[in-house]
């Protein structure tokens, strides 16, 4: 598949809150947008539709691809869906194992804001955008439906809260499990090339090699 001119990753940071298990914290989230001058995929929908749209610009949004369904990653996904592409919308993509977390934010089937995402993610699914491919890696542990998006043509992987600079994402809260998370990282992320850049859900970039050295293969 030939790359199109201008293929790139755009980035910004937006601020808001994360709530789970009766606690709320202030957090800064990364906004990641993959594409070219014409079209793009938005990875996660944190905090502010306007902040995300400022990164998207006038491009067509092919999809809103969610790494997991904690509220700081999906809270504005339905509102973003309604505002992109001149109001014609774009599909929200989420792994179905994260439905319980989605419903904590958006309610169940009978809630006013209970509409679900549009398409299910699955391990190995490929998302095409701007002449390149994002491959879905199912990496449960931080959340049961957590996924990463691997972009080999760009030499990077978008890990959400699965892997950060300095180690795995948080566990110890509802729907999370540390051994499962570490197994996911070793099986899926440490199998990527050492120089793969890790674009995280919060904080600075890292590399697969740097995190393998910390966690151990």
Tab-separated table of C-alpha atoms in Angstrom:
chain	number	residue	atom	x	y	z
A	1	UNK	CA	0.000	0.000	0.000
A	2	UNK	CA	1.711	3.219	-1.107
A	3	UNK	CA	2.096	6.039	1.392
A	4	UNK	CA	0.462	9.341	0.526
A	5	UNK	CA	2.298	12.625	0.702
A	6	UNK	CA	2.200	14.201	4.134
A	7	UNK	CA	1.538	11.099	6.237
A	8	UNK	CA	2.176	12.154	9.828
A	9	UNK	CA	1.234	12.006	13.492
A	10	UNK	CA	-0.171	15.184	15.042
A	11	UNK	CA	-0.257	15.721	18.794
A	12	UNK	CA	-1.674	17.987	21.479
A	13	UNK	CA	-2.404	17.782	25.203
A	14	UNK	CA	-5.776	18.418	26.830
A	15	UNK	CA	-6.720	18.569	30.507
A	16	UNK	CA	-9.656	17.229	32.493
A	17	UNK	CA	-10.538	14.532	35.021
A	18	UNK	CA	-10.514	10.760	35.391
A	19	UNK	CA	-13.078	9.074	37.660
A	20	UNK	CA	-13.330	5.456	38.754
A	21	UNK	CA	-14.178	3.566	41.943
A	22	UNK	CA	-15.540	6.686	43.618
A	23	UNK	CA	-12.416	8.795	43.137
A	24	UNK	CA	-11.694	11.634	40.721
A	25	UNK	CA	-8.285	12.925	39.642
A	26	UNK	CA	-7.052	15.778	37.458
A	27	UNK	CA	-5.255	14.403	34.391
A	28	UNK	CA	-3.586	15.587	31.205
A	29	UNK	CA	-4.235	13.376	28.179
A	30	UNK	CA	-2.446	13.188	24.871
A	31	UNK	CA	-4.426	13.759	21.693
A	32	UNK	CA	-3.086	11.701	18.773
A	33	UNK	CA	-4.235	12.134	15.180
A	34	UNK	CA	-2.805	9.969	12.374
A	35	UNK	CA	-3.232	10.883	8.730
A	36	UNK	CA	-2.253	13.303	6.004
A	37	UNK	CA	-3.584	16.639	4.769
A	38	UNK	CA	-6.846	15.060	3.604
A	39	UNK	CA	-7.971	12.440	6.119
A	40	UNK	CA	-7.138	11.106	9.549
A	41	UNK	CA	-7.968	8.784	12.426
A	42	UNK	CA	-8.404	10.246	15.906
A	43	UNK	CA	-7.053	8.033	18.685
A	44	UNK	CA	-9.144	8.417	21.854
A	45	UNK	CA	-11.472	11.299	22.701
A	46	UNK	CA	-10.186	12.965	25.885
A	47	UNK	CA	-11.849	15.881	27.667
A	48	UNK	CA	-12.477	18.500	24.969
A	49	UNK	CA	-14.055	18.206	21.523
A	50	UNK	CA	-12.707	21.628	20.590
A	51	UNK	CA	-9.145	20.661	21.515
A	52	UNK	CA	-9.399	17.565	19.335
A	53	UNK	CA	-10.935	19.450	16.420
A	54	UNK	CA	-8.088	21.969	16.584
A	55	UNK	CA	-5.706	19.096	15.754
A	56	UNK	CA	-7.972	17.583	13.108
A	57	UNK	CA	-8.526	20.839	11.247
A	58	UNK	CA	-10.571	20.489	8.057
A	59	UNK	CA	-9.588	16.880	7.400
A	60	UNK	CA	-12.062	14.050	6.993
A	61	UNK	CA	-12.090	11.825	10.087
A	62	UNK	CA	-12.189	8.163	9.092
A	63	UNK	CA	-12.691	6.891	12.643
A	64	UNK	CA	-12.454	7.681	16.348
A	65	UNK	CA	-10.399	4.720	17.576
A	66	UNK	CA	-10.448	4.193	21.347
A	67	UNK	CA	-7.622	2.471	23.186
A	68	UNK	CA	-9.966	1.682	26.100
A	69	UNK	CA	-13.119	3.002	27.753
A	70	UNK	CA	-11.964	4.825	30.873
A	71	UNK	CA	-13.884	8.076	30.998
A	72	UNK	CA	-10.883	10.292	30.255
A	73	UNK	CA	-10.452	8.472	26.930
A	74	UNK	CA	-14.073	8.211	25.729
A	75	UNK	CA	-16.088	10.876	27.538
A	76	UNK	CA	-16.435	13.178	24.526
A	77	UNK	CA	-16.432	10.446	21.869
A	78	UNK	CA	-20.192	10.681	21.120
A	79	UNK	CA	-20.044	14.487	20.931
A	80	UNK	CA	-16.965	14.333	18.705
A	81	UNK	CA	-18.713	11.844	16.437
A	82	UNK	CA	-21.513	14.329	15.868
A	83	UNK	CA	-19.239	17.249	14.996
A	84	UNK	CA	-16.675	15.801	12.599
A	85	UNK	CA	-17.039	15.674	8.827
A	86	UNK	CA	-19.438	18.584	8.681
A	87	UNK	CA	-21.827	16.869	11.058
A	88	UNK	CA	-22.074	13.647	9.043
A	89	UNK	CA	-20.103	11.851	11.729
A	90	UNK	CA	-17.449	9.154	11.960
A	91	UNK	CA	-17.592	5.715	13.580
A	92	UNK	CA	-16.397	5.176	17.149
A	93	UNK	CA	-14.271	2.020	17.407
A	94	UNK	CA	-13.904	0.151	20.732
A	95	UNK	CA	-13.148	-3.377	21.881
A	96	UNK	CA	-16.403	-4.945	23.151
A	97	UNK	CA	-14.765	-6.263	26.338
A	98	UNK	CA	-14.739	-2.668	27.571
A	99	UNK	CA	-18.516	-2.300	27.477
A	100	UNK	CA	-18.820	-2.203	31.317
A	101	UNK	CA	-16.416	0.755	31.461
A	102	UNK	CA	-18.148	2.517	28.573
A	103	UNK	CA	-21.474	2.200	30.395
A	104	UNK	CA	-20.006	3.743	33.551
A	105	UNK	CA	-19.571	6.932	31.520
A	106	UNK	CA	-22.359	6.808	28.959
A	107	UNK	CA	-24.970	4.705	30.720
A	108	UNK	CA	-26.666	1.476	29.798
A	109	UNK	CA	-29.041	0.801	26.909
A	110	UNK	CA	-31.906	2.711	28.561
A	111	UNK	CA	-29.910	5.841	29.397
A	112	UNK	CA	-30.427	9.067	27.480
A	113	UNK	CA	-26.720	9.050	26.583
A	114	UNK	CA	-26.621	5.270	26.387
A	115	UNK	CA	-25.816	4.932	22.692
A	116	UNK	CA	-22.864	2.650	22.105
A	117	UNK	CA	-19.853	2.839	19.871
A	118	UNK	CA	-20.278	1.916	16.203
A	119	UNK	CA	-17.756	-0.823	15.384
A	120	UNK	CA	-16.023	-3.475	17.478
A	121	UNK	CA	-12.252	-3.686	17.540
A	122	UNK	CA	-10.534	-7.085	17.541
A	123	UNK	CA	-6.945	-8.267	17.688
A	124	UNK	CA	-5.375	-8.088	14.239
A	125	UNK	CA	-8.002	-5.781	12.737
A	126	UNK	CA	-6.503	-3.266	10.315
A	127	UNK	CA	-7.670	0.344	10.109
A	128	UNK	CA	-6.736	2.063	6.868
A	129	UNK	CA	-6.069	5.777	6.692
A	130	UNK	CA	-4.079	8.022	4.345
A	131	UNK	CA	-2.462	5.124	2.538
A	132	UNK	CA	-1.222	3.374	5.648
A	133	UNK	CA	-2.525	0.850	8.151
A	134	UNK	CA	-3.033	0.825	11.914
A	135	UNK	CA	-3.068	-2.728	13.269
A	136	UNK	CA	-5.074	-3.432	16.421
A	137	UNK	CA	-3.211	-5.245	19.206
A	138	UNK	CA	-5.510	-6.445	22.005
A	139	UNK	CA	-3.583	-5.798	25.224
A	140	UNK	CA	-5.879	-6.439	28.198
A	141	UNK	CA	-4.794	-5.691	31.747
A	142	UNK	CA	-5.261	-1.988	32.352
A	143	UNK	CA	-8.778	-2.597	31.060
A	144	UNK	CA	-10.283	-5.800	29.642
A	145	UNK	CA	-10.753	-4.312	26.194
A	146	UNK	CA	-7.570	-2.246	26.068
A	147	UNK	CA	-5.901	-2.141	22.677
A	148	UNK	CA	-2.859	-0.560	21.074
A	149	UNK	CA	-2.611	0.676	17.488
A	150	UNK	CA	0.591	-0.241	15.639
A	151	UNK	CA	1.617	1.871	12.641
A	152	UNK	CA	4.632	0.118	11.068
A	153	UNK	CA	4.965	2.665	8.253
A	154	UNK	CA	5.413	5.372	10.884
A	155	UNK	CA	7.556	3.254	13.211
A	156	UNK	CA	5.264	3.848	16.177
A	157	UNK	CA	2.603	2.319	18.379
A	158	UNK	CA	-0.171	4.122	20.257
A	159	UNK	CA	-0.501	2.426	23.627
A	160	UNK	CA	-3.172	4.374	25.491
A	161	UNK	CA	-2.664	3.455	29.149
A	162	UNK	CA	-1.164	0.009	28.482
A	163	UNK	CA	2.463	1.164	28.473
A	164	UNK	CA	4.064	4.444	29.530
A	165	UNK	CA	7.532	5.876	29.735
A	166	UNK	CA	8.723	4.052	32.836
A	167	UNK	CA	6.539	0.982	32.763
A	168	UNK	CA	3.071	-0.536	32.498
A	169	UNK	CA	-0.126	1.378	33.086
A	170	UNK	CA	-1.950	1.429	36.387
A	171	UNK	CA	-3.777	-1.567	37.810
A	172	UNK	CA	-5.439	-2.149	41.159
A	173	UNK	CA	-8.766	-0.615	40.150
A	174	UNK	CA	-11.925	-2.222	38.867
A	175	UNK	CA	-11.562	-4.284	35.694
A	176	UNK	CA	-7.726	-4.252	35.803
A	177	UNK	CA	-5.103	-6.921	36.497
A	178	UNK	CA	-1.329	-6.498	36.705
A	179	UNK	CA	-0.212	-9.998	35.612
A	180	UNK	CA	-2.548	-9.814	32.610
A	181	UNK	CA	-1.175	-6.397	31.687
A	182	UNK	CA	2.462	-7.477	31.895
A	183	UNK	CA	1.698	-10.583	29.826
A	184	UNK	CA	0.035	-8.416	27.165
A	185	UNK	CA	3.012	-6.076	27.000
A	186	UNK	CA	5.503	-8.909	26.681
A	187	UNK	CA	3.486	-10.795	24.074
A	188	UNK	CA	2.305	-7.931	21.875
A	189	UNK	CA	4.431	-4.817	22.425
A	190	UNK	CA	7.837	-6.356	23.118
A	191	UNK	CA	7.427	-8.303	19.862
A	192	UNK	CA	7.670	-5.009	17.944
A	193	UNK	CA	11.004	-3.651	16.653
A	194	UNK	CA	13.223	-2.153	19.359
A	195	UNK	CA	13.182	1.326	17.832
A	196	UNK	CA	9.365	1.509	17.700
A	197	UNK	CA	8.292	4.810	19.243
A	198	UNK	CA	5.638	4.428	21.937
A	199	UNK	CA	3.061	7.223	21.877
A	200	UNK	CA	1.280	7.028	25.220
A	201	UNK	CA	-2.082	8.158	26.527
A	202	UNK	CA	-0.436	10.403	29.120
A	203	UNK	CA	3.045	11.856	29.320
A	204	UNK	CA	6.127	11.559	27.138
A	205	UNK	CA	7.049	9.153	24.367
A	206	UNK	CA	9.348	6.199	24.918
A	207	UNK	CA	10.568	3.225	22.857
A	208	UNK	CA	9.966	-0.497	22.957
A	209	UNK	CA	13.646	-1.095	23.711
A	210	UNK	CA	13.679	1.308	26.654
A	211	UNK	CA	10.619	-0.256	28.265
A	212	UNK	CA	11.795	-3.818	27.621
A	213	UNK	CA	14.981	-2.982	29.506
A	214	UNK	CA	12.951	-1.747	32.474
A	215	UNK	CA	10.348	-4.499	32.623
A	216	UNK	CA	12.412	-7.354	31.221
A	217	UNK	CA	11.367	-9.518	28.317
